[in-house]
């Protein structure tokens, strides 16, 4: 479960990756053996103030190498947590000191970045909340981690991680899904901030949140300039959505399935808060670079996979026929260049494409600028243009966050010099 927030200005927080038993199943049902941080999965919620330095002493005790990636943070490259690209592997029994500034307020998360299709599926992740200097007033700030799990008949985490079938299809989809809300109850009339985080390794969730009236204020950590009414929510792996809303009755988080709605989680109501809250306004604008006229175009054809995904790559998936990390970066980009990235999905599967170290703007079909994100869902048959100002020097991964796809080819890297 999610523990009390760990405040972390200055004094390092210890994050110890280790085997855990977790109440993944509803209370009363058996615990499941997983991996976690500090004895739990999801790992503890880390909270830090915008502009401050987060200090984490990572201790790897899982029996194999690992590293921690701070998903969505526009981070110092050396702290990005990608073994062999930005740091050495943290061996079992070894430690690594992560120290980095958090430039943007918002909802982020951290997760293992070695054999992540397995380590993340086993539970090595947790929320990372960067608080605004002047946070909007709410009665409860509630991270909600949404994940699915593949369980075997005995109710344990199923094995066969990294099998070719999962890799070549939609990835390791679970047969049990759950939303872990960091609050058990709220009052009717409370104003809440829900921070939904999809930590699943493969599944996009169609979500319905009921029991609240309010707006979406941020996507992937980045404030929307104009909050939007909460419609149906589609959350690809690694994506986040922040909602600020007033409670009208018990809050339910449901996912759509072919057999109807399935309840992922609930926050019960207890009592009434008669306070008047006033309108919900936009979060303070992020200080992110605004893309200019693109200096160049990077076209990436998403290729491979089962059911006819022929391509030139030497693994199951590729970007334009190149599987996995080439020795030299896919592109060397001058610091500050705006790049138009065109993602063309030629496969029979959806892909959630993530850029490390940078947020980008999704270009809408009409050519207008959409939201700032760090992960974009490109569905079967879709083409998506992104505008990204590469202003953060270093070696950055760009990969599918369906982690099985990344494991079997759908990843590359760029270098910002
Ligand atoms: Cu959250 Cu390289 O990923
Ligand atoms: Cu993919």
PDB file of N, CA and C in Angstrom, residues 246-343:
ATOM      1  N   UNK A 246     -15.030  18.171  -6.582  1.00  0.00           N
ATOM      2  CA  UNK A 246     -15.746  18.143  -5.305  1.00  0.00           C
ATOM      3  C   UNK A 246     -16.511  16.828  -5.198  1.00  0.00           C
ATOM      4  N   UNK A 247     -16.504  16.289  -4.000  1.00  0.00           N
ATOM      5  CA  UNK A 247     -17.092  14.964  -3.776  1.00  0.00           C
ATOM      6  C   UNK A 247     -18.604  15.093  -3.643  1.00  0.00           C
ATOM      7  N   UNK A 248     -19.320  14.293  -4.439  1.00  0.00           N
ATOM      8  CA  UNK A 248     -20.783  14.316  -4.353  1.00  0.00           C
ATOM      9  C   UNK A 248     -21.328  13.044  -3.683  1.00  0.00           C
ATOM     10  N   UNK A 249     -20.581  11.956  -3.816  1.00  0.00           N
ATOM     11  CA  UNK A 249     -20.919  10.703  -3.120  1.00  0.00           C
ATOM     12  C   UNK A 249     -19.673   9.845  -3.152  1.00  0.00           C
ATOM     13  N   UNK A 250     -19.748   8.589  -2.737  1.00  0.00           N
ATOM     14  CA  UNK A 250     -18.504   7.828  -2.658  1.00  0.00           C
ATOM     15  C   UNK A 250     -17.857   7.763  -4.045  1.00  0.00           C
ATOM     16  N   UNK A 251     -16.546   7.861  -4.064  1.00  0.00           N
ATOM     17  CA  UNK A 251     -15.827   7.946  -5.334  1.00  0.00           C
ATOM     18  C   UNK A 251     -15.544   6.532  -5.828  1.00  0.00           C
ATOM     19  N   UNK A 252     -15.871   6.289  -7.082  1.00  0.00           N
ATOM     20  CA  UNK A 252     -15.591   4.973  -7.662  1.00  0.00           C
ATOM     21  C   UNK A 252     -14.718   5.160  -8.891  1.00  0.00           C
ATOM     22  N   UNK A 253     -13.737   4.302  -9.010  1.00  0.00           N
ATOM     23  CA  UNK A 253     -12.892   4.298 -10.195  1.00  0.00           C
ATOM     24  C   UNK A 253     -13.135   2.986 -10.903  1.00  0.00           C
ATOM     25  N   UNK A 254     -13.736   3.073 -12.058  1.00  0.00           N
ATOM     26  CA  UNK A 254     -14.103   1.876 -12.815  1.00  0.00           C
ATOM     27  C   UNK A 254     -13.316   1.838 -14.105  1.00  0.00           C
ATOM     28  N   UNK A 255     -13.094   0.632 -14.608  1.00  0.00           N
ATOM     29  CA  UNK A 255     -12.524   0.511 -15.944  1.00  0.00           C
ATOM     30  C   UNK A 255     -13.556  -0.142 -16.840  1.00  0.00           C
ATOM     31  N   UNK A 256     -13.504   0.257 -18.080  1.00  0.00           N
ATOM     32  CA  UNK A 256     -14.386  -0.348 -19.056  1.00  0.00           C
ATOM     33  C   UNK A 256     -13.768  -1.667 -19.515  1.00  0.00           C
ATOM     34  N   UNK A 257     -14.585  -2.712 -19.559  1.00  0.00           N
ATOM     35  CA  UNK A 257     -14.126  -3.963 -20.173  1.00  0.00           C
ATOM     36  C   UNK A 257     -15.229  -4.442 -21.105  1.00  0.00           C
ATOM     37  N   UNK A 258     -14.899  -5.445 -21.898  1.00  0.00           N
ATOM     38  CA  UNK A 258     -15.913  -5.955 -22.826  1.00  0.00           C
ATOM     39  C   UNK A 258     -17.100  -6.561 -22.084  1.00  0.00           C
ATOM     40  N   UNK A 259     -16.891  -6.950 -20.834  1.00  0.00           N
ATOM     41  CA  UNK A 259     -17.998  -7.515 -20.058  1.00  0.00           C
ATOM     42  C   UNK A 259     -18.606  -6.494 -19.111  1.00  0.00           C
ATOM     43  N   UNK A 260     -18.469  -5.246 -19.448  1.00  0.00           N
ATOM     44  CA  UNK A 260     -19.058  -4.218 -18.605  1.00  0.00           C
ATOM     45  C   UNK A 260     -18.023  -3.559 -17.731  1.00  0.00           C
ATOM     46  N   UNK A 261     -18.517  -2.664 -16.872  1.00  0.00           N
ATOM     47  CA  UNK A 261     -17.585  -1.931 -16.027  1.00  0.00           C
ATOM     48  C   UNK A 261     -17.051  -2.805 -14.908  1.00  0.00           C
ATOM     49  N   UNK A 262     -15.793  -2.578 -14.605  1.00  0.00           N
ATOM     50  CA  UNK A 262     -15.171  -3.329 -13.531  1.00  0.00           C
ATOM     51  C   UNK A 262     -14.641  -2.326 -12.518  1.00  0.00           C
ATOM     52  N   UNK A 263     -14.976  -2.544 -11.259  1.00  0.00           N
ATOM     53  CA  UNK A 263     -14.565  -1.602 -10.219  1.00  0.00           C
ATOM     54  C   UNK A 263     -13.107  -1.806  -9.835  1.00  0.00           C
ATOM     55  N   UNK A 264     -12.309  -0.766 -10.011  1.00  0.00           N
ATOM     56  CA  UNK A 264     -10.888  -0.878  -9.657  1.00  0.00           C
ATOM     57  C   UNK A 264     -10.617  -0.401  -8.236  1.00  0.00           C
ATOM     58  N   UNK A 265     -11.417   0.550  -7.812  1.00  0.00           N
ATOM     59  CA  UNK A 265     -11.163   1.078  -6.479  1.00  0.00           C
ATOM     60  C   UNK A 265     -12.250   2.041  -6.071  1.00  0.00           C
ATOM     61  N   UNK A 266     -12.289   2.309  -4.788  1.00  0.00           N
ATOM     62  CA  UNK A 266     -13.348   3.130  -4.234  1.00  0.00           C
ATOM     63  C   UNK A 266     -12.798   3.962  -3.089  1.00  0.00           C
ATOM     64  N   UNK A 267     -13.342   5.131  -2.920  1.00  0.00           N
ATOM     65  CA  UNK A 267     -13.048   5.908  -1.714  1.00  0.00           C
ATOM     66  C   UNK A 267     -14.404   6.232  -1.097  1.00  0.00           C
ATOM     67  N   UNK A 268     -14.618   5.688   0.079  1.00  0.00           N
ATOM     68  CA  UNK A 268     -15.935   5.830   0.714  1.00  0.00           C
ATOM     69  C   UNK A 268     -16.122   7.243   1.250  1.00  0.00           C
ATOM     70  N   UNK A 269     -17.383   7.617   1.463  1.00  0.00           N
ATOM     71  CA  UNK A 269     -17.632   8.911   2.106  1.00  0.00           C
ATOM     72  C   UNK A 269     -18.051   8.702   3.552  1.00  0.00           C
ATOM     73  N   UNK A 270     -17.621   9.644   4.371  1.00  0.00           N
ATOM     74  CA  UNK A 270     -17.944   9.623   5.789  1.00  0.00           C
ATOM     75  C   UNK A 270     -18.119  11.074   6.196  1.00  0.00           C
ATOM     76  N   UNK A 271     -19.357  11.454   6.431  1.00  0.00           N
ATOM     77  CA  UNK A 271     -19.592  12.824   6.881  1.00  0.00           C
ATOM     78  C   UNK A 271     -19.712  13.809   5.731  1.00  0.00           C
ATOM     79  N   UNK A 272     -19.955  15.052   6.113  1.00  0.00           N
ATOM     80  CA  UNK A 272     -20.226  16.104   5.133  1.00  0.00           C
ATOM     81  C   UNK A 272     -19.349  17.313   5.446  1.00  0.00           C
ATOM     82  N   UNK A 273     -18.835  17.901   4.415  1.00  0.00           N
ATOM     83  CA  UNK A 273     -18.081  19.146   4.560  1.00  0.00           C
ATOM     84  C   UNK A 273     -18.916  20.264   3.939  1.00  0.00           C
ATOM     85  N   UNK A 274     -19.435  21.156   4.765  1.00  0.00           N
ATOM     86  CA  UNK A 274     -20.343  22.188   4.230  1.00  0.00           C
ATOM     87  C   UNK A 274     -19.618  23.360   3.563  1.00  0.00           C
ATOM     88  N   UNK A 275     -18.302  23.341   3.520  1.00  0.00           N
ATOM     89  CA  UNK A 275     -17.557  24.499   3.012  1.00  0.00           C
ATOM     90  C   UNK A 275     -17.913  24.830   1.565  1.00  0.00           C
ATOM     91  N   UNK A 276     -17.848  26.127   1.272  1.00  0.00           N
ATOM     92  CA  UNK A 276     -17.978  26.593  -0.116  1.00  0.00           C
ATOM     93  C   UNK A 276     -16.578  26.677  -0.698  1.00  0.00           C
ATOM     94  N   UNK A 277     -16.368  26.098  -1.857  1.00  0.00           N
ATOM     95  CA  UNK A 277     -14.992  26.054  -2.360  1.00  0.00           C
ATOM     96  C   UNK A 277     -14.661  27.089  -3.427  1.00  0.00           C
ATOM     97  N   UNK A 278     -15.667  27.583  -4.098  1.00  0.00           N
ATOM     98  CA  UNK A 278     -15.351  28.505  -5.197  1.00  0.00           C
ATOM     99  C   UNK A 278     -14.882  27.746  -6.424  1.00  0.00           C
ATOM    100  N   UNK A 279     -14.664  28.481  -7.502  1.00  0.00           N
ATOM    101  CA  UNK A 279     -14.335  27.817  -8.766  1.00  0.00           C
ATOM    102  C   UNK A 279     -12.963  27.132  -8.722  1.00  0.00           C
ATOM    103  N   UNK A 280     -12.814  26.124  -9.569  1.00  0.00           N
ATOM    104  CA  UNK A 280     -11.524  25.447  -9.695  1.00  0.00           C
ATOM    105  C   UNK A 280     -10.769  26.116 -10.830  1.00  0.00           C
ATOM    106  N   UNK A 281      -9.591  26.598 -10.518  1.00  0.00           N
ATOM    107  CA  UNK A 281      -8.838  27.331 -11.531  1.00  0.00           C
ATOM    108  C   UNK A 281      -7.677  26.484 -12.046  1.00  0.00           C
ATOM    109  N   UNK A 282      -7.062  26.951 -13.109  1.00  0.00           N
ATOM    110  CA  UNK A 282      -5.921  26.243 -13.689  1.00  0.00           C
ATOM    111  C   UNK A 282      -4.754  26.253 -12.706  1.00  0.00           C
ATOM    112  N   UNK A 283      -3.930  25.240 -12.785  1.00  0.00           N
ATOM    113  CA  UNK A 283      -2.701  25.199 -11.985  1.00  0.00           C
ATOM    114  C   UNK A 283      -1.725  26.218 -12.565  1.00  0.00           C
ATOM    115  N   UNK A 284      -0.781  26.669 -11.734  1.00  0.00           N
ATOM    116  CA  UNK A 284       0.220  27.601 -12.269  1.00  0.00           C
ATOM    117  C   UNK A 284       0.943  26.994 -13.478  1.00  0.00           C
ATOM    118  N   UNK A 285       1.128  27.822 -14.462  1.00  0.00           N
ATOM    119  CA  UNK A 285       1.712  27.389 -15.725  1.00  0.00           C
ATOM    120  C   UNK A 285       3.130  26.839 -15.515  1.00  0.00           C
ATOM    121  N   UNK A 286       3.460  25.763 -16.214  1.00  0.00           N
ATOM    122  CA  UNK A 286       4.820  25.216 -16.103  1.00  0.00           C
ATOM    123  C   UNK A 286       5.776  26.064 -16.936  1.00  0.00           C
ATOM    124  N   UNK A 287       7.033  26.121 -16.465  1.00  0.00           N
ATOM    125  CA  UNK A 287       8.029  26.869 -17.239  1.00  0.00           C
ATOM    126  C   UNK A 287       8.733  25.931 -18.190  1.00  0.00           C
ATOM    127  N   UNK A 288       7.999  25.509 -19.204  1.00  0.00           N
ATOM    128  CA  UNK A 288       8.579  24.603 -20.184  1.00  0.00           C
ATOM    129  C   UNK A 288       8.841  25.369 -21.467  1.00  0.00           C
ATOM    130  N   UNK A 289       9.846  24.958 -22.226  1.00  0.00           N
ATOM    131  CA  UNK A 289      10.148  25.682 -23.462  1.00  0.00           C
ATOM    132  C   UNK A 289       8.999  25.530 -24.463  1.00  0.00           C
ATOM    133  N   UNK A 290       8.703  26.631 -25.118  1.00  0.00           N
ATOM    134  CA  UNK A 290       7.634  26.618 -26.115  1.00  0.00           C
ATOM    135  C   UNK A 290       8.245  26.313 -27.478  1.00  0.00           C
ATOM    136  N   UNK A 291       7.753  25.290 -28.156  1.00  0.00           N
ATOM    137  CA  UNK A 291       8.355  24.939 -29.438  1.00  0.00           C
ATOM    138  C   UNK A 291       8.221  26.065 -30.450  1.00  0.00           C
ATOM    139  N   UNK A 292       9.308  26.287 -31.159  1.00  0.00           N
ATOM    140  CA  UNK A 292       9.249  27.237 -32.261  1.00  0.00           C
ATOM    141  C   UNK A 292       8.953  26.457 -33.535  1.00  0.00           C
ATOM    142  N   UNK A 293       9.269  27.052 -34.626  1.00  0.00           N
ATOM    143  CA  UNK A 293       9.174  26.384 -35.911  1.00  0.00           C
ATOM    144  C   UNK A 293      10.181  25.228 -35.878  1.00  0.00           C
ATOM    145  N   UNK A 294       9.739  24.002 -36.203  1.00  0.00           N
ATOM    146  CA  UNK A 294      10.672  22.879 -36.060  1.00  0.00           C
ATOM    147  C   UNK A 294      11.915  23.028 -36.923  1.00  0.00           C
ATOM    148  N   UNK A 295      13.075  22.708 -36.355  1.00  0.00           N
ATOM    149  CA  UNK A 295      14.327  22.744 -37.094  1.00  0.00           C
ATOM    150  C   UNK A 295      14.491  21.499 -37.956  1.00  0.00           C
ATOM    151  N   UNK A 296      13.871  20.422 -37.519  1.00  0.00           N
ATOM    152  CA  UNK A 296      13.943  19.208 -38.327  1.00  0.00           C
ATOM    153  C   UNK A 296      12.825  18.259 -37.974  1.00  0.00           C
ATOM    154  N   UNK A 297      12.678  17.260 -38.817  1.00  0.00           N
ATOM    155  CA  UNK A 297      11.638  16.258 -38.648  1.00  0.00           C
ATOM    156  C   UNK A 297      12.311  14.921 -38.397  1.00  0.00           C
ATOM    157  N   UNK A 298      11.812  14.216 -37.419  1.00  0.00           N
ATOM    158  CA  UNK A 298      12.295  12.869 -37.137  1.00  0.00           C
ATOM    159  C   UNK A 298      11.101  11.951 -37.353  1.00  0.00           C
ATOM    160  N   UNK A 299      11.187  11.162 -38.399  1.00  0.00           N
ATOM    161  CA  UNK A 299      10.053  10.287 -38.682  1.00  0.00           C
ATOM    162  C   UNK A 299      10.335   8.890 -38.147  1.00  0.00           C
ATOM    163  N   UNK A 300       9.455   8.401 -37.322  1.00  0.00           N
ATOM    164  CA  UNK A 300       9.633   7.069 -36.746  1.00  0.00           C
ATOM    165  C   UNK A 300       8.444   6.205 -37.119  1.00  0.00           C
ATOM    166  N   UNK A 301       8.742   5.175 -37.914  1.00  0.00           N
ATOM    167  CA  UNK A 301       7.691   4.224 -38.240  1.00  0.00           C
ATOM    168  C   UNK A 301       7.704   3.120 -37.203  1.00  0.00           C
ATOM    169  N   UNK A 302       6.584   2.974 -36.513  1.00  0.00           N
ATOM    170  CA  UNK A 302       6.472   1.942 -35.497  1.00  0.00           C
ATOM    171  C   UNK A 302       6.167   0.647 -36.233  1.00  0.00           C
ATOM    172  N   UNK A 303       7.108  -0.294 -36.138  1.00  0.00           N
ATOM    173  CA  UNK A 303       6.995  -1.488 -36.970  1.00  0.00           C
ATOM    174  C   UNK A 303       7.227  -2.758 -36.167  1.00  0.00           C
ATOM    175  N   UNK A 304       6.722  -3.860 -36.723  1.00  0.00           N
ATOM    176  CA  UNK A 304       6.992  -5.175 -36.164  1.00  0.00           C
ATOM    177  C   UNK A 304       5.801  -5.748 -35.417  1.00  0.00           C
ATOM    178  N   UNK A 305       6.080  -6.764 -34.620  1.00  0.00           N
ATOM    179  CA  UNK A 305       5.036  -7.412 -33.846  1.00  0.00           C
ATOM    180  C   UNK A 305       4.322  -8.505 -34.618  1.00  0.00           C
ATOM    181  N   UNK A 306       3.439  -9.185 -33.922  1.00  0.00           N
ATOM    182  CA  UNK A 306       2.699 -10.289 -34.521  1.00  0.00           C
ATOM    183  C   UNK A 306       1.667  -9.764 -35.517  1.00  0.00           C
ATOM    184  N   UNK A 307       1.100 -10.663 -36.256  1.00  0.00           N
ATOM    185  CA  UNK A 307      -0.002 -10.397 -37.177  1.00  0.00           C
ATOM    186  C   UNK A 307       0.416  -9.456 -38.311  1.00  0.00           C
ATOM    187  N   UNK A 308       1.536  -9.760 -38.889  1.00  0.00           N
ATOM    188  CA  UNK A 308       1.881  -9.088 -40.128  1.00  0.00           C
ATOM    189  C   UNK A 308       2.762  -7.870 -40.005  1.00  0.00           C
ATOM    190  N   UNK A 309       3.486  -7.760 -38.924  1.00  0.00           N
ATOM    191  CA  UNK A 309       4.324  -6.571 -38.778  1.00  0.00           C
ATOM    192  C   UNK A 309       5.710  -6.750 -39.382  1.00  0.00           C
ATOM    193  N   UNK A 310       5.781  -6.974 -40.683  1.00  0.00           N
ATOM    194  CA  UNK A 310       7.083  -7.192 -41.331  1.00  0.00           C
ATOM    195  C   UNK A 310       7.926  -5.917 -41.233  1.00  0.00           C
ATOM    196  N   UNK A 311       9.217  -6.083 -41.017  1.00  0.00           N
ATOM    197  CA  UNK A 311      10.116  -4.931 -40.942  1.00  0.00           C
ATOM    198  C   UNK A 311      11.556  -5.424 -41.029  1.00  0.00           C
ATOM    199  N   UNK A 312      12.473  -4.459 -41.082  1.00  0.00           N
ATOM    200  CA  UNK A 312      13.882  -4.789 -41.276  1.00  0.00           C
ATOM    201  C   UNK A 312      14.643  -5.023 -39.971  1.00  0.00           C
ATOM    202  N   UNK A 313      14.008  -4.774 -38.866  1.00  0.00           N
ATOM    203  CA  UNK A 313      14.728  -4.842 -37.589  1.00  0.00           C
ATOM    204  C   UNK A 313      15.160  -6.261 -37.254  1.00  0.00           C
ATOM    205  N   UNK A 314      16.142  -6.354 -36.324  1.00  0.00           N
ATOM    206  CA  UNK A 314      16.618  -7.685 -35.946  1.00  0.00           C
ATOM    207  C   UNK A 314      16.035  -8.153 -34.614  1.00  0.00           C
ATOM    208  N   UNK A 315      14.918  -7.543 -34.212  1.00  0.00           N
ATOM    209  CA  UNK A 315      14.190  -8.011 -33.040  1.00  0.00           C
ATOM    210  C   UNK A 315      12.709  -7.942 -33.395  1.00  0.00           C
ATOM    211  N   UNK A 316      11.838  -8.132 -32.413  1.00  0.00           N
ATOM    212  CA  UNK A 316      10.413  -8.223 -32.748  1.00  0.00           C
ATOM    213  C   UNK A 316       9.825  -6.899 -33.225  1.00  0.00           C
ATOM    214  N   UNK A 317      10.337  -5.800 -32.668  1.00  0.00           N
ATOM    215  CA  UNK A 317       9.804  -4.472 -32.995  1.00  0.00           C
ATOM    216  C   UNK A 317      10.933  -3.554 -33.441  1.00  0.00           C
ATOM    217  N   UNK A 318      10.561  -2.475 -34.106  1.00  0.00           N
ATOM    218  CA  UNK A 318      11.584  -1.494 -34.459  1.00  0.00           C
ATOM    219  C   UNK A 318      10.968  -0.121 -34.666  1.00  0.00           C
ATOM    220  N   UNK A 319      11.821   0.877 -34.647  1.00  0.00           N
ATOM    221  CA  UNK A 319      11.478   2.192 -35.168  1.00  0.00           C
ATOM    222  C   UNK A 319      12.114   2.258 -36.554  1.00  0.00           C
ATOM    223  N   UNK A 320      11.312   2.327 -37.566  1.00  0.00           N
ATOM    224  CA  UNK A 320      11.795   2.419 -38.949  1.00  0.00           C
ATOM    225  C   UNK A 320      12.869   1.378 -39.255  1.00  0.00           C
ATOM    226  N   UNK A 321      12.646   0.149 -38.816  1.00  0.00           N
ATOM    227  CA  UNK A 321      13.546  -0.939 -39.180  1.00  0.00           C
ATOM    228  C   UNK A 321      14.780  -1.057 -38.309  1.00  0.00           C
ATOM    229  N   UNK A 322      14.899  -0.222 -37.294  1.00  0.00           N
ATOM    230  CA  UNK A 322      16.046  -0.345 -36.386  1.00  0.00           C
ATOM    231  C   UNK A 322      15.535  -0.760 -35.009  1.00  0.00           C
ATOM    232  N   UNK A 323      15.971  -1.969 -34.614  1.00  0.00           N
ATOM    233  CA  UNK A 323      15.542  -2.490 -33.322  1.00  0.00           C
ATOM    234  C   UNK A 323      16.576  -2.157 -32.259  1.00  0.00           C
ATOM    235  N   UNK A 324      16.098  -1.827 -31.091  1.00  0.00           N
ATOM    236  CA  UNK A 324      16.971  -1.596 -29.929  1.00  0.00           C
ATOM    237  C   UNK A 324      17.925  -0.422 -30.140  1.00  0.00           C
ATOM    238  N   UNK A 325      18.868  -0.272 -29.214  1.00  0.00           N
ATOM    239  CA  UNK A 325      19.687   0.940 -29.234  1.00  0.00           C
ATOM    240  C   UNK A 325      20.837   0.824 -30.226  1.00  0.00           C
ATOM    241  N   UNK A 326      20.830   1.652 -31.252  1.00  0.00           N
ATOM    242  CA  UNK A 326      21.981   1.671 -32.149  1.00  0.00           C
ATOM    243  C   UNK A 326      23.206   2.218 -31.401  1.00  0.00           C
ATOM    244  N   UNK A 327      24.412   1.898 -31.906  1.00  0.00           N
ATOM    245  CA  UNK A 327      25.637   2.371 -31.242  1.00  0.00           C
ATOM    246  C   UNK A 327      25.730   3.886 -31.224  1.00  0.00           C
ATOM    247  N   UNK A 328      25.276   4.484 -32.303  1.00  0.00           N
ATOM    248  CA  UNK A 328      25.278   5.943 -32.344  1.00  0.00           C
ATOM    249  C   UNK A 328      23.826   6.398 -32.214  1.00  0.00           C
ATOM    250  N   UNK A 329      23.620   7.583 -31.673  1.00  0.00           N
ATOM    251  CA  UNK A 329      22.232   8.009 -31.453  1.00  0.00           C
ATOM    252  C   UNK A 329      21.465   8.123 -32.764  1.00  0.00           C
ATOM    253  N   UNK A 330      20.194   7.901 -32.676  1.00  0.00           N
ATOM    254  CA  UNK A 330      19.321   8.052 -33.828  1.00  0.00           C
ATOM    255  C   UNK A 330      19.427   9.469 -34.379  1.00  0.00           C
ATOM    256  N   UNK A 331      19.578  10.414 -33.484  1.00  0.00           N
ATOM    257  CA  UNK A 331      19.761  11.808 -33.913  1.00  0.00           C
ATOM    258  C   UNK A 331      20.645  12.499 -32.893  1.00  0.00           C
ATOM    259  N   UNK A 332      21.501  13.379 -33.393  1.00  0.00           N
ATOM    260  CA  UNK A 332      22.263  14.256 -32.525  1.00  0.00           C
ATOM    261  C   UNK A 332      21.607  15.616 -32.668  1.00  0.00           C
ATOM    262  N   UNK A 333      21.167  16.168 -31.582  1.00  0.00           N
ATOM    263  CA  UNK A 333      20.333  17.361 -31.630  1.00  0.00           C
ATOM    264  C   UNK A 333      21.047  18.482 -30.883  1.00  0.00           C
ATOM    265  N   UNK A 334      21.103  19.629 -31.537  1.00  0.00           N
ATOM    266  CA  UNK A 334      21.683  20.799 -30.852  1.00  0.00           C
ATOM    267  C   UNK A 334      20.754  21.209 -29.744  1.00  0.00           C
ATOM    268  N   UNK A 335      21.338  21.513 -28.636  1.00  0.00           N
ATOM    269  CA  UNK A 335      20.552  21.947 -27.496  1.00  0.00           C
ATOM    270  C   UNK A 335      19.664  23.120 -27.887  1.00  0.00           C
ATOM    271  N   UNK A 336      18.372  22.968 -27.626  1.00  0.00           N
ATOM    272  CA  UNK A 336      17.427  24.042 -27.933  1.00  0.00           C
ATOM    273  C   UNK A 336      16.676  23.859 -29.236  1.00  0.00           C
ATOM    274  N   UNK A 337      17.090  22.887 -30.031  1.00  0.00           N
ATOM    275  CA  UNK A 337      16.385  22.641 -31.294  1.00  0.00           C
ATOM    276  C   UNK A 337      14.961  22.147 -31.040  1.00  0.00           C
ATOM    277  N   UNK A 338      14.059  22.605 -31.875  1.00  0.00           N
ATOM    278  CA  UNK A 338      12.710  22.042 -31.874  1.00  0.00           C
ATOM    279  C   UNK A 338      12.651  20.958 -32.940  1.00  0.00           C
ATOM    280  N   UNK A 339      12.220  19.785 -32.545  1.00  0.00           N
ATOM    281  CA  UNK A 339      12.118  18.676 -33.487  1.00  0.00           C
ATOM    282  C   UNK A 339      10.661  18.269 -33.613  1.00  0.00           C
ATOM    283  N   UNK A 340      10.238  18.098 -34.849  1.00  0.00           N
ATOM    284  CA  UNK A 340       8.921  17.517 -35.068  1.00  0.00           C
ATOM    285  C   UNK A 340       9.109  16.015 -35.185  1.00  0.00           C
ATOM    286  N   UNK A 341       8.543  15.273 -34.268  1.00  0.00           N
ATOM    287  CA  UNK A 341       8.662  13.822 -34.301  1.00  0.00           C
ATOM    288  C   UNK A 341       7.354  13.282 -34.865  1.00  0.00           C
ATOM    289  N   UNK A 342       7.470  12.519 -35.929  1.00  0.00           N
ATOM    290  CA  UNK A 342       6.261  11.923 -36.510  1.00  0.00           C
ATOM    291  C   UNK A 342       6.255  10.437 -36.211  1.00  0.00           C
ATOM    292  N   UNK A 343       5.242   9.992 -35.495  1.00  0.00           N
ATOM    293  CA  UNK A 343       5.122   8.581 -35.131  1.00  0.00           C
ATOM    294  C   UNK A 343       4.038   7.960 -36.009  1.00  0.00           C
TER     295      UNK A 343
END
